[in-house]
CSV table of C-alpha atoms and ligand atoms in Angstrom, one decimal:
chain,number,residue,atom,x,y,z
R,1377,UNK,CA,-92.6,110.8,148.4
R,1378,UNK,CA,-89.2,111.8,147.1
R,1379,UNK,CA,-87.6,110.4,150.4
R,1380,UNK,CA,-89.7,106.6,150.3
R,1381,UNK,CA,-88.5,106.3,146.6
R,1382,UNK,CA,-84.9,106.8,147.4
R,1383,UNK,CA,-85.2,104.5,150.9
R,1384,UNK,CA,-86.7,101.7,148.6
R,1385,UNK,CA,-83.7,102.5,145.8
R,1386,UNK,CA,-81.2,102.3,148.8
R,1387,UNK,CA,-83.0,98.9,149.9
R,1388,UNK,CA,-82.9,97.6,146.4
R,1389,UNK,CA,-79.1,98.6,146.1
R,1390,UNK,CA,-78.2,97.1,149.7
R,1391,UNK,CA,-80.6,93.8,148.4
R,1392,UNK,CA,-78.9,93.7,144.8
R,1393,UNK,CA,-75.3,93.8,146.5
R,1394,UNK,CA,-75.9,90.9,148.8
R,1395,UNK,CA,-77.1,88.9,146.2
R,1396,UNK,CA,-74.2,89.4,143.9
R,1397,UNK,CA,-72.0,88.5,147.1
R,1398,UNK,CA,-71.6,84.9,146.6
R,1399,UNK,CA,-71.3,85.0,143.3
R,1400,UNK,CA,-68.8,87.4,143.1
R,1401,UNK,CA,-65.5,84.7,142.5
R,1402,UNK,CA,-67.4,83.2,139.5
R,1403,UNK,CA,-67.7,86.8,137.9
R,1404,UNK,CA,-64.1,88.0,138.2
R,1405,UNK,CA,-63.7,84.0,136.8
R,1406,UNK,CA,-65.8,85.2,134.1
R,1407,UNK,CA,-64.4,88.3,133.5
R,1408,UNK,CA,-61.3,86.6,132.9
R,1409,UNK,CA,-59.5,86.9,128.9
R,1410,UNK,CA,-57.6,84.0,127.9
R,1411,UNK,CA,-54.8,84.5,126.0
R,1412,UNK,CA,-54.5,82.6,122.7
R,1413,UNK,CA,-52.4,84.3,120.7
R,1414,UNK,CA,-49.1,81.9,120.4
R,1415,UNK,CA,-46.6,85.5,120.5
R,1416,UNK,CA,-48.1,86.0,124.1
R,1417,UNK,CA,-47.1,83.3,125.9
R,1418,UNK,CA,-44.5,85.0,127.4
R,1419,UNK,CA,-41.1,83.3,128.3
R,1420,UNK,CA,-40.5,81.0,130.9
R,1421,UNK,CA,-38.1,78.7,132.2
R,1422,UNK,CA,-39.4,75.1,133.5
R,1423,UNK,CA,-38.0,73.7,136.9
R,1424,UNK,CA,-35.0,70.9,135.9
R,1425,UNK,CA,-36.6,67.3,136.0
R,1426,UNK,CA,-33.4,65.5,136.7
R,1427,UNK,CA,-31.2,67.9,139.4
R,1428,UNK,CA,-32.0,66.8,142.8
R,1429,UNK,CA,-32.8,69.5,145.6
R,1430,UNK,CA,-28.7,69.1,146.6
R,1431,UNK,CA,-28.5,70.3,142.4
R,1432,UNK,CA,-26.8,66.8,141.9
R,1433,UNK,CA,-27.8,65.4,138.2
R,1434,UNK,CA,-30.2,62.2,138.3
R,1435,UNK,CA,-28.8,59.9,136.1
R,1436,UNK,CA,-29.9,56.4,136.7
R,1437,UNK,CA,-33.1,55.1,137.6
R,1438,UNK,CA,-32.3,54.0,141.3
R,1439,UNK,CA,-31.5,57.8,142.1
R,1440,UNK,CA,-34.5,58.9,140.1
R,1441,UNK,CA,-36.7,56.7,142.3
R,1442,UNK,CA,-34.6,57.0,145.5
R,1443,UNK,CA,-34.1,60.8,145.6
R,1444,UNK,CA,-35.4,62.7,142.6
R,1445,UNK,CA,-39.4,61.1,142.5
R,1446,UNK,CA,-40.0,61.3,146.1
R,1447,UNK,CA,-38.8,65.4,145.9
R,1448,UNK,CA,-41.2,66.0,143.2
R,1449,UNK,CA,-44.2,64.3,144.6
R,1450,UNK,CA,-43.8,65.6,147.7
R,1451,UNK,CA,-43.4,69.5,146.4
R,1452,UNK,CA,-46.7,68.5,144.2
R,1453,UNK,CA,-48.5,67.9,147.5
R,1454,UNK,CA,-47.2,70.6,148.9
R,1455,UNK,CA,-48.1,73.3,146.6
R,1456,UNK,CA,-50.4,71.9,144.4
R,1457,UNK,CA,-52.7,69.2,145.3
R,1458,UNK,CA,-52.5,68.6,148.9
R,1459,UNK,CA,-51.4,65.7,151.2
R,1460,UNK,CA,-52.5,62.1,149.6
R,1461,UNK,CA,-53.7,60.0,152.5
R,1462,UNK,CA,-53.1,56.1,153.1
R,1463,UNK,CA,-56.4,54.0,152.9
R,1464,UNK,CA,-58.7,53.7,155.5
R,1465,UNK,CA,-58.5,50.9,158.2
R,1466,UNK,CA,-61.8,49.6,158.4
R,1467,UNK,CA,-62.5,50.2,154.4
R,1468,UNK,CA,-64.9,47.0,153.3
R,1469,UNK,CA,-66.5,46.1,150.7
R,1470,UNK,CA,-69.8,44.4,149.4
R,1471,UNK,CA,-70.5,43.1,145.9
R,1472,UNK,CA,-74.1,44.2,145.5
R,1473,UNK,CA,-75.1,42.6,142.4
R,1474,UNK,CA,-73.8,40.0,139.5
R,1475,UNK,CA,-75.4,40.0,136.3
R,1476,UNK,CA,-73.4,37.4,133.9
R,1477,UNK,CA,-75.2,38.2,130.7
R,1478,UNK,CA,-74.6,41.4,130.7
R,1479,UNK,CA,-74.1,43.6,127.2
R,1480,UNK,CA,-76.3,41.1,125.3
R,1481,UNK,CA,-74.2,38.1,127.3
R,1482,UNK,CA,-70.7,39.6,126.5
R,1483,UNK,CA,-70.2,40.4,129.8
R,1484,UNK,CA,-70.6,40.1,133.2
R,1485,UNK,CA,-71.4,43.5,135.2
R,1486,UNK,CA,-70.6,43.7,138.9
R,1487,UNK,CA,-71.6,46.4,141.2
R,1488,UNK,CA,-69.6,47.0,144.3
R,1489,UNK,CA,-70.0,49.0,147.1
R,1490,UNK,CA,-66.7,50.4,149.2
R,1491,UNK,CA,-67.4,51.1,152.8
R,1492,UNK,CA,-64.7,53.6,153.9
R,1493,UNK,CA,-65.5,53.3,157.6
R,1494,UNK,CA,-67.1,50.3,159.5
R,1495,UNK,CA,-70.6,51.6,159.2
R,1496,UNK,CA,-72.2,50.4,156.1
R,1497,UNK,CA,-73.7,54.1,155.4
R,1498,UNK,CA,-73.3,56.8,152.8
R,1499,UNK,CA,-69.5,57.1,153.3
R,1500,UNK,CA,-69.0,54.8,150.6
R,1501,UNK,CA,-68.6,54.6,146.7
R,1502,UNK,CA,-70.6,52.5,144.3
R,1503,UNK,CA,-68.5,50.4,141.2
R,1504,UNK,CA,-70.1,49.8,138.6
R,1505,UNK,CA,-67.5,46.9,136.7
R,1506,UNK,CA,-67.7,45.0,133.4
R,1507,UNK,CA,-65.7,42.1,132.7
R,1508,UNK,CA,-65.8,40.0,128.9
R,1509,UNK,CA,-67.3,36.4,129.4
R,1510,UNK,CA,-65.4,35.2,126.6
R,1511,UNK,CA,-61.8,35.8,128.5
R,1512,UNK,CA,-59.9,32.6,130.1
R,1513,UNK,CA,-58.2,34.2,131.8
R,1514,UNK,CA,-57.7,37.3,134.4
R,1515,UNK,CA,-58.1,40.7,132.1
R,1516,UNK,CA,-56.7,43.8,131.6
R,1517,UNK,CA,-59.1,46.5,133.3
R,1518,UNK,CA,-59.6,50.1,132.4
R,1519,UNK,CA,-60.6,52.6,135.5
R,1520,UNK,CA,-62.5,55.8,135.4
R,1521,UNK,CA,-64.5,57.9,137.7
R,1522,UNK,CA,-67.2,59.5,135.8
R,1523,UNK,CA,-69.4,62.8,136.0
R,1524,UNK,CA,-73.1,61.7,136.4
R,1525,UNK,CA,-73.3,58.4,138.2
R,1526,UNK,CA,-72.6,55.4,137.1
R,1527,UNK,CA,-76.1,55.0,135.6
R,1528,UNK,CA,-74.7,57.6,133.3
R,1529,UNK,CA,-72.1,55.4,131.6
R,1530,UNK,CA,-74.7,52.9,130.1
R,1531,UNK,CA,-78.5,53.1,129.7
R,1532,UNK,CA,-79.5,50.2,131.7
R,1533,UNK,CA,-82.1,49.5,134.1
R,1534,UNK,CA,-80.1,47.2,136.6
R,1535,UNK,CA,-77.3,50.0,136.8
R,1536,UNK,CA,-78.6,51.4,140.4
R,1537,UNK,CA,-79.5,55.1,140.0
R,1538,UNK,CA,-77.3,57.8,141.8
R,1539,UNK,CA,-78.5,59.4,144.9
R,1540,UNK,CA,-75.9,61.9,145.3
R,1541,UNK,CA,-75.9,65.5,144.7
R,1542,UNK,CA,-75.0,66.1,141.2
R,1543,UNK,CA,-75.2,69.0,138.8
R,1544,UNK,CA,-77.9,69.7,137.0
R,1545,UNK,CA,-78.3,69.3,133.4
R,1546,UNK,CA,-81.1,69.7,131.6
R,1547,UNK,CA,-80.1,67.0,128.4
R,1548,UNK,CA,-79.0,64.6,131.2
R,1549,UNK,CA,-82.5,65.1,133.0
R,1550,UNK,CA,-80.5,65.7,136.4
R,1551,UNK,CA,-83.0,68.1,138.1
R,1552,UNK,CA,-82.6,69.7,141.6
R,1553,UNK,CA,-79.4,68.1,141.7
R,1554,UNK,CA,-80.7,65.2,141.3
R,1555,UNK,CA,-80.6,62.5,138.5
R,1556,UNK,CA,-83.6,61.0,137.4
R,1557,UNK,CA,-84.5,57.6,135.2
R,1558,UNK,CA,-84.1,59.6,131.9
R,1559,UNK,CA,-80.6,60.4,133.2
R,1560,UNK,CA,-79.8,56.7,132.4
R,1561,UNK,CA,-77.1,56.3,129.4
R,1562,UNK,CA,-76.7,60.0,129.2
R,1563,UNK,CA,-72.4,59.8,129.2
R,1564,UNK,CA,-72.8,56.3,127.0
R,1565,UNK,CA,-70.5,57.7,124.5
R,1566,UNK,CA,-68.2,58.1,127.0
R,1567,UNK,CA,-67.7,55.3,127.8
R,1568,UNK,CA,-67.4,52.6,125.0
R,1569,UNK,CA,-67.8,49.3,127.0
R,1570,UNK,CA,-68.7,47.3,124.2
R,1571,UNK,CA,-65.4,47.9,122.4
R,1572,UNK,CA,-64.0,47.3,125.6
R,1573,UNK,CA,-65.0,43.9,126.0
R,1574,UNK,CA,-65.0,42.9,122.4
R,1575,UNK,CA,-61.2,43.7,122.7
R,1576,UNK,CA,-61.2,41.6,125.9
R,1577,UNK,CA,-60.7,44.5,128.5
R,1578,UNK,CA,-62.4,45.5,131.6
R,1579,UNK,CA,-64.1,48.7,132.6
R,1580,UNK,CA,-64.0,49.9,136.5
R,1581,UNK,CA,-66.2,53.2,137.1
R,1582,UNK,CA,-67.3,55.2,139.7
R,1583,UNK,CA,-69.2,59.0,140.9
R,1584,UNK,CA,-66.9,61.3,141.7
R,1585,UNK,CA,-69.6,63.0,143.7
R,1586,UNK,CA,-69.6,60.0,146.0
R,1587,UNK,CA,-66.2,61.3,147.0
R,1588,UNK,CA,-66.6,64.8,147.3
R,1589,UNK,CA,-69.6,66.7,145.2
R,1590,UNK,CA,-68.1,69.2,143.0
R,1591,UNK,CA,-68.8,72.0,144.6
R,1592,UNK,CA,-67.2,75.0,146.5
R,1593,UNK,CA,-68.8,73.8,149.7
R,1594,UNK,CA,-68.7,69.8,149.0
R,1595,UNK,CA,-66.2,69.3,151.3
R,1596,UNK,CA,-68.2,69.8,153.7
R,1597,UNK,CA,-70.4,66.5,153.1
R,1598,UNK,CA,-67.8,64.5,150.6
R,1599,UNK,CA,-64.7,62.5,152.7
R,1600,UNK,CA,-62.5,65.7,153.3
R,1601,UNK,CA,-65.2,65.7,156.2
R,1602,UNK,CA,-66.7,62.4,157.1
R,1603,UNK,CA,-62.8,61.1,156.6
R,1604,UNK,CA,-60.9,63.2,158.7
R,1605,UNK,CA,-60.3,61.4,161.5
R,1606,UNK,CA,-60.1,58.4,159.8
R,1607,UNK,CA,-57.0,59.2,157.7
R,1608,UNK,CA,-55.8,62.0,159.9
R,1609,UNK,CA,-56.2,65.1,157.5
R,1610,UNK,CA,-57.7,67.5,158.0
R,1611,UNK,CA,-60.1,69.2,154.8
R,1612,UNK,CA,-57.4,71.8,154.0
R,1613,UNK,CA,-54.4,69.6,153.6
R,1614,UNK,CA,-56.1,68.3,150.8
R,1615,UNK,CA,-58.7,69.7,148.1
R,1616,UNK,CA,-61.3,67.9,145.9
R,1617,UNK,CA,-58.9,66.5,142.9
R,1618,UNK,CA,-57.0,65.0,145.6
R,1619,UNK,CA,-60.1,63.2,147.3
R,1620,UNK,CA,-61.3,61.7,143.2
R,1621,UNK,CA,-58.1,60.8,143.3
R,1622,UNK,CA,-57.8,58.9,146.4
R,1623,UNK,CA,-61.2,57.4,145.7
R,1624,UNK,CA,-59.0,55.8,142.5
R,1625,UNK,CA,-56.9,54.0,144.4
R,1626,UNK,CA,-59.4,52.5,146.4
R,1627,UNK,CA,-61.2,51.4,143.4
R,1628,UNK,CA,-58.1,49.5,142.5
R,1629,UNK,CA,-58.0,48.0,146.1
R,1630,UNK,CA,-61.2,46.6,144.9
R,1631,UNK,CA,-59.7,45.0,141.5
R,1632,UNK,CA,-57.0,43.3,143.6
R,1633,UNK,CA,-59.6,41.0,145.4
R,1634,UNK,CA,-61.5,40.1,142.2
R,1635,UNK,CA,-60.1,36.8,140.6
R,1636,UNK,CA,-61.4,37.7,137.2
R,1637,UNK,CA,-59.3,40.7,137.2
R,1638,UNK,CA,-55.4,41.0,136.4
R,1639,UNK,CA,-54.1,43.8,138.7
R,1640,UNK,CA,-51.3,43.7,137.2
R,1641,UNK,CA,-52.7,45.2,133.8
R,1642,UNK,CA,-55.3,47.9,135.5
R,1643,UNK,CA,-55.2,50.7,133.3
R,1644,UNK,CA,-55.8,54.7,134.8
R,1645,UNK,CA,-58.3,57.2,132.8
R,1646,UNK,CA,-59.5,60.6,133.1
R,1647,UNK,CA,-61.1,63.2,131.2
R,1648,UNK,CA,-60.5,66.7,132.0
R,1649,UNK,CA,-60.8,67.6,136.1
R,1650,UNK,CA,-60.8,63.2,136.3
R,1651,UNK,CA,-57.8,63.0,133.9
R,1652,UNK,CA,-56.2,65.8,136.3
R,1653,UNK,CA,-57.4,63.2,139.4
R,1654,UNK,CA,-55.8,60.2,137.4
R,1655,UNK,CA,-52.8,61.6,137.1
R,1656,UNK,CA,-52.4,62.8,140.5
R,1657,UNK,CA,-53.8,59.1,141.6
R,1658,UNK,CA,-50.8,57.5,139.4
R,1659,UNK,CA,-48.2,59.7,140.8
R,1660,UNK,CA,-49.1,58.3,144.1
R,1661,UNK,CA,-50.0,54.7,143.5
R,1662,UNK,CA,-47.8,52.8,141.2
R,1663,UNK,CA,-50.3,49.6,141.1
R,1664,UNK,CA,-51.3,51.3,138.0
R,1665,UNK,CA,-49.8,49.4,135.0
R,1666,UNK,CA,-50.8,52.2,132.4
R,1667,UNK,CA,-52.0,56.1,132.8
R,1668,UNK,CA,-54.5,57.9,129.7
R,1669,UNK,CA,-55.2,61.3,130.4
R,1670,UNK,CA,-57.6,63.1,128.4
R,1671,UNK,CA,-58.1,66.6,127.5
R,1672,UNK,CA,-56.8,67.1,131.3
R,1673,UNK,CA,-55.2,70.8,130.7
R,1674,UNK,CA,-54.7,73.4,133.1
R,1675,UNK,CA,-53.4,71.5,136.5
R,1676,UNK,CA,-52.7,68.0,134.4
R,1677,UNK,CA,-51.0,67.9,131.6
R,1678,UNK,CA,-51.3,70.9,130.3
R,1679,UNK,CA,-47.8,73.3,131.3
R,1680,UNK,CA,-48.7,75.8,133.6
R,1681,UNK,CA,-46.7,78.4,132.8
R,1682,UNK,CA,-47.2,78.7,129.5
R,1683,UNK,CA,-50.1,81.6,129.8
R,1684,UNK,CA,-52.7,80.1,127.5
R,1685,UNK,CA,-55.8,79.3,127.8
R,1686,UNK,CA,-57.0,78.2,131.3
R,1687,UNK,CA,-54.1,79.9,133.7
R,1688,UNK,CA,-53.7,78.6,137.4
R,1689,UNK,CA,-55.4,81.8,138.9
R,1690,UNK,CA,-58.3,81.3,137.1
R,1691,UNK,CA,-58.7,77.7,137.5
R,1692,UNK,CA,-57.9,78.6,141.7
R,1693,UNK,CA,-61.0,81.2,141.2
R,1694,UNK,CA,-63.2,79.1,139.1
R,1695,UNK,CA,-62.6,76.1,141.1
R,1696,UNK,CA,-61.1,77.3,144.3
R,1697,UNK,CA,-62.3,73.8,146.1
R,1698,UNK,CA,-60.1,71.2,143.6
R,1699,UNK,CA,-56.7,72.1,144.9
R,1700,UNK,CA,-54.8,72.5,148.0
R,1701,UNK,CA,-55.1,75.8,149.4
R,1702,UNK,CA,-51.1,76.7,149.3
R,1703,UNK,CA,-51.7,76.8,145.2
R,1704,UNK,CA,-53.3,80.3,145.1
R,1705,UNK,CA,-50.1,81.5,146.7
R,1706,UNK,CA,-49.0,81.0,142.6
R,1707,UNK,CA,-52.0,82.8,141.1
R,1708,UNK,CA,-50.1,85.8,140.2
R,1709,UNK,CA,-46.7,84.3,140.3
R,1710,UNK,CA,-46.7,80.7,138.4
R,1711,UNK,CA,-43.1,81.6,137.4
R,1712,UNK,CA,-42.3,80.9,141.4
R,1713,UNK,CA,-43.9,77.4,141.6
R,1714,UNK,CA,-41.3,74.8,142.3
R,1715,UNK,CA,-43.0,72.3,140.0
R,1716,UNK,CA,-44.6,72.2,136.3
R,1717,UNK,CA,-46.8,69.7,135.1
R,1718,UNK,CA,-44.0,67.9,133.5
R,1719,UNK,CA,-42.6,66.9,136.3
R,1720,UNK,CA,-45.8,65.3,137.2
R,1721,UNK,CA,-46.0,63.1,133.6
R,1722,UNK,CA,-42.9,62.0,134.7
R,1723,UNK,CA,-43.4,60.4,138.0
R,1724,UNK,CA,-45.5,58.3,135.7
R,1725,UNK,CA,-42.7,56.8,134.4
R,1726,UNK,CA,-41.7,54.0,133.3
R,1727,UNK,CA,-45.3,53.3,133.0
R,1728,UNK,CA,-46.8,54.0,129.7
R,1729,UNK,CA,-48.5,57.4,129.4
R,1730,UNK,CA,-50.9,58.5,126.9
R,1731,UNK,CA,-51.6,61.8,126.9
R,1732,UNK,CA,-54.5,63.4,124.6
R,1733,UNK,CA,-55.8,66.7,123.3
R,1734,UNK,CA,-58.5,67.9,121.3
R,1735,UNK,CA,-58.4,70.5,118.4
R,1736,UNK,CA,-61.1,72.4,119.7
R,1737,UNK,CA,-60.2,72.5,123.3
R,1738,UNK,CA,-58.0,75.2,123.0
R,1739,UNK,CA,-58.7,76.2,127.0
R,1740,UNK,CA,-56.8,73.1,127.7
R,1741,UNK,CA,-53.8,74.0,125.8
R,1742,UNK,CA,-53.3,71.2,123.3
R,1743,UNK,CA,-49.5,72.3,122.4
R,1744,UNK,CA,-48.6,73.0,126.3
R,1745,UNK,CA,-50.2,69.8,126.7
R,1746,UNK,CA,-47.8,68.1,124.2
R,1747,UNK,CA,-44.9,69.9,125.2
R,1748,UNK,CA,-45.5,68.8,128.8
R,1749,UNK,CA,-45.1,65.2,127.6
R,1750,UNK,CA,-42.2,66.1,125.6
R,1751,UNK,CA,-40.5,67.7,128.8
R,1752,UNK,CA,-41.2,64.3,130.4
R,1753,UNK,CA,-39.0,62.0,128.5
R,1754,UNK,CA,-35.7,62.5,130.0
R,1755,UNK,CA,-36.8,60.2,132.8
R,1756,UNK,CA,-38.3,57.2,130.4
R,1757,UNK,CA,-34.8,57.7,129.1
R,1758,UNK,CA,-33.7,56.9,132.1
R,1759,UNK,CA,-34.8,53.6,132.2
R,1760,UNK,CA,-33.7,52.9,128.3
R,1761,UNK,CA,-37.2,53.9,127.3
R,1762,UNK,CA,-38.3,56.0,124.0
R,1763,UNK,CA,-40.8,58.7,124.5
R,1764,UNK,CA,-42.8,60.4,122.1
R,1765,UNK,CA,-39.4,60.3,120.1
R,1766,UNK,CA,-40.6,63.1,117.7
R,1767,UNK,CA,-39.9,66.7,118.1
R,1768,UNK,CA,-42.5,68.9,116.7
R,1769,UNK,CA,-46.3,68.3,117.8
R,1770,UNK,CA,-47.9,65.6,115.0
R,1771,UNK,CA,-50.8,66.7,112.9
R,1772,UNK,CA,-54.9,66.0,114.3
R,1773,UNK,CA,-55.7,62.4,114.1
R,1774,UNK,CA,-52.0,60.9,113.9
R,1775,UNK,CA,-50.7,59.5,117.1
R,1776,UNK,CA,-47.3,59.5,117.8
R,1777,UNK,CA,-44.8,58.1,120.6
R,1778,UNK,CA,-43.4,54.9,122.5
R,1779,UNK,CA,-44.1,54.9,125.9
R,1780,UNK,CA,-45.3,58.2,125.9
R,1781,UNK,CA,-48.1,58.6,123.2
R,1782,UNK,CA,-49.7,61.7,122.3
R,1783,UNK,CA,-52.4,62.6,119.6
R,1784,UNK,CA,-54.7,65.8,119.1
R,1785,UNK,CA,-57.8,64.5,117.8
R,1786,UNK,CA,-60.2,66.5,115.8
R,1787,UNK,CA,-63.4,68.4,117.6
R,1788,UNK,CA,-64.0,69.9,120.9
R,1789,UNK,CA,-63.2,68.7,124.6
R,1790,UNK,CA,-64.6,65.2,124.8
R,1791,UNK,CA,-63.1,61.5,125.0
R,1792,UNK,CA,-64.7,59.9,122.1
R,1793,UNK,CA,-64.6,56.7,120.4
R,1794,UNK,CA,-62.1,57.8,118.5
R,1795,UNK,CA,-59.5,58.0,121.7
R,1796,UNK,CA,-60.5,54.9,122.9
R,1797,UNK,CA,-59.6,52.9,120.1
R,1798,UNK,CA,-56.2,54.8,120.6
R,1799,UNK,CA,-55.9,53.8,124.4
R,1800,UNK,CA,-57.1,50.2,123.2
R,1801,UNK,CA,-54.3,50.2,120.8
R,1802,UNK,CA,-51.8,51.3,123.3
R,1803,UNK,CA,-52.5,48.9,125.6
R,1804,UNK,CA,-52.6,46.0,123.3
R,1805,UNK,CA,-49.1,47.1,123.0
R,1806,UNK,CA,-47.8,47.6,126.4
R,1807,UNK,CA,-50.4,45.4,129.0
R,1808,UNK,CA,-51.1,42.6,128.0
R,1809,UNK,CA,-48.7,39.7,128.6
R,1810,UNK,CA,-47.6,41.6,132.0
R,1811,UNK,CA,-48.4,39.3,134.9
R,1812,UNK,CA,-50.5,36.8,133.0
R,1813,UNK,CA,-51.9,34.1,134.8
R,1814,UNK,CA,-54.9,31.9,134.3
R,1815,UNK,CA,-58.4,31.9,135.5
R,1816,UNK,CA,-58.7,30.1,138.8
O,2238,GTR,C1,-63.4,73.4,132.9
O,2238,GTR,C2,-62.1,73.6,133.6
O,2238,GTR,C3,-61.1,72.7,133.1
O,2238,GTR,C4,-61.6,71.3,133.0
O,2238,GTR,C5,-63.1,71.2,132.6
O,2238,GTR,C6,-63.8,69.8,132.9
O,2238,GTR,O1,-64.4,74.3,133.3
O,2238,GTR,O2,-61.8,74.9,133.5
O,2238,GTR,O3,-59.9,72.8,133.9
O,2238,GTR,O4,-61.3,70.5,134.1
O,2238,GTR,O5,-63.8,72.1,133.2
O,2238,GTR,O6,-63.5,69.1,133.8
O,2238,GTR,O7,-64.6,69.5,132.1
């Protein structure tokens, strides 16, 4: 008797371990202590923006855009996000429905489906676009991938309902990873399209699941895979932020071929792991007239070696699918990475870049976030342009900066109303009046 209880223990044990086996990066993730105690942060020294590899100082912006930029975007693909791919050749692309009255007849609402190879199958990505019906000419167009489909953004029947693996979440009524018709409108806040096109802007969204699903083993179904040959990379020269990211340039490949849209006044978002995919988007595509990242943090705006909060070894652990593989070599040595993520704000440059934290989002680090932004305006100098032009971090709710703009709103991690009306604001200021032209 003694010996069958202690074989079945044994069994249990053996069973019990296996188990735990594939679970076992997302518990040393959880077991994981951020720091947030300011006198921990440790010292640290960021890499020099303007000394090129040769240690010659960039002082004007031909050299910054001749030998500086390309330098730091390439060491960013190299140790952080991966290669960024071209397009693909036989990309096409179907408009699948026009509705001209939607939003109560404000808008028109397009939905557009991008073919990445010459089959019209799943290896594709949906739009979902509004444009305001009262504009007379080409407008100003905001782009976002979002979470959970584009039915998410706006609870509306004609919106076609994801069939992509997705989450689950239980308020958003996604269910076997699946979303369902009560998952319709459940990201509206989000997403403010009505202020939008009251304020005569556009809004360009798509899944980011229809890229790669967000999952430790999505590359295996997303375009890392079904890509490869295509663009000639193979699934580990890249990781998942850099496929969202590539799927946001393609988006604006879109916006070029629509009349009704000025290309020239397109408009990057992101929020969180999307704002860490817009920025890395931006940094390789300069269509973009203006970049908004939101609440992006650890691996986007956020500095990475300032230990606090989210640290690059968790977010490797956590997430070990979003980046290129080389970037866990700097899991327990961020000190020896070649870049910081000021050096990525400013390959956005001299494009304006808002940049946004929340009070209550300390894992995003809301003062390495601003003092990433801060770090970035030696190259906006460069080109005779004024930065956030204040020294300390401003207090919640009061936005501050030129072409760099930076507020910490009140609440948790989000993008709410409240930062819209910011972006809105911003780009009333810097976008419109570039490139105008009339309708055709
Ligand atoms: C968190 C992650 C962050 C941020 C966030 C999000 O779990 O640690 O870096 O990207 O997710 O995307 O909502």
């Amino acid at each position: 008797m003694r010996n069958i209880r202690h074989y079945a223990t044994c069994l249990l044990c053996i069973f019990a371990s296996l188990l735990c086996l594939p679970v076992m990066t997302t518990a040393q993730a959880q077991d994981f202590q951020p720091n947030y105690d300011e006198a921990k942060v440790g010292q640290y020294q960021l890499p020099e923006l303007l000394l090129s590899g040769k240690r010659k100082r960039i002082t004007t912006p031909k050299k910054w855009e001749k030998r500086r930029r390309p330098q730091i975007l390439s060491m960013f693909a190299e140790h952080v996000y991966g290669r960024f791919p071209g397009k693909s050749q036989h990309m096409h692309m179907k408009v699948t429905s026009v509705d001209t009255i939607a939003l109560g007849g404000k808008a028109t609402r397009k939905q557009i489906t991008v073919f990445f190879t010459e089959a019209d199958d799943s290896t594709s990505m949906d739009i979902l676009l509004y444009l305001p019906n009262a504009a007379n000419k080409p407008v100003p167009v905001f782009i976002g991938l979002n979470f959970y489909g584009n039915h998410s953004t706006q609870a509306d029947p004609g919106i076609a309902l994801s069939t992509r693996w997705m989450h689950n979440n239980e308020a958003y009524k996604v269910v076997n990873n699946q979303a369902t018709e009560g998952s319709r409108g459940a990201q509206a806040s989000r997403w403010q399209v009505e202020e939008l096109i009251n304020r005569g802007y556009g809004l360009a969204t798509a899944y980011y699941g229809d890229l790669e699903p967000d999952h430790d083993q999505g590359w295996q179904t997303g375009i890392r895979s079904t890509l490869q040959k295509e663009l000639n990379i193979k699934p580990e020269e890249w990781g998942a932020m850099g496929a969202w990211a590539w799927g946001l340039s393609r988006i604006m490949d879109y916006l070029e071929t629509d009349d009704q849209v000025n290309a020239r006044q397109v408009i990057i978002t992101g929020h969180s792991r999307l704002g860490k995919a817009a920025l890395w988007a931006a940094a390789n595509d300069t269509r973009f007239a203006m970049v908004v990242s939101n609440n992006s943090g650890e691996g986007g705006t956020a500095l990475a070696r300032r230990n606090y909060g989210e640290t690059v070894e968790r977010i490797n652990t956590a997430f070990p699918h979003w980046f290129s593989p080389v970037y866990k070599n700097y899991n327990k040595n961020v000190q020896a990475l070649p870049v910081d993520q000021h050096m990525l704000l400013a390959l956005m440059a001299p494009q304006p870049l808002y940049v946004a934290s929340a009070e209550d989002d300390q894992w995003a680090d809301p003062k390495g976030e601003f003092m990433s932004a801060k770090a970035a305006e030696p190259v906006y100098k460069l080109y005779n342009k004024l930065g956030l032009g204040v020294e300390e971090m401003p207090a919640v709710n009061m936005p501050v900066g030129e072409h760099v703009r930076y507020h910490i709103r009140t609440g948790k991690h989000d993008i709410t109303q409240y930062d819209w009306q910011q972006y809105l604001d911003f780009a009333d200021k810097h976008i419109k009046g570039i490139g105008n032209t009339t309708l055709k």
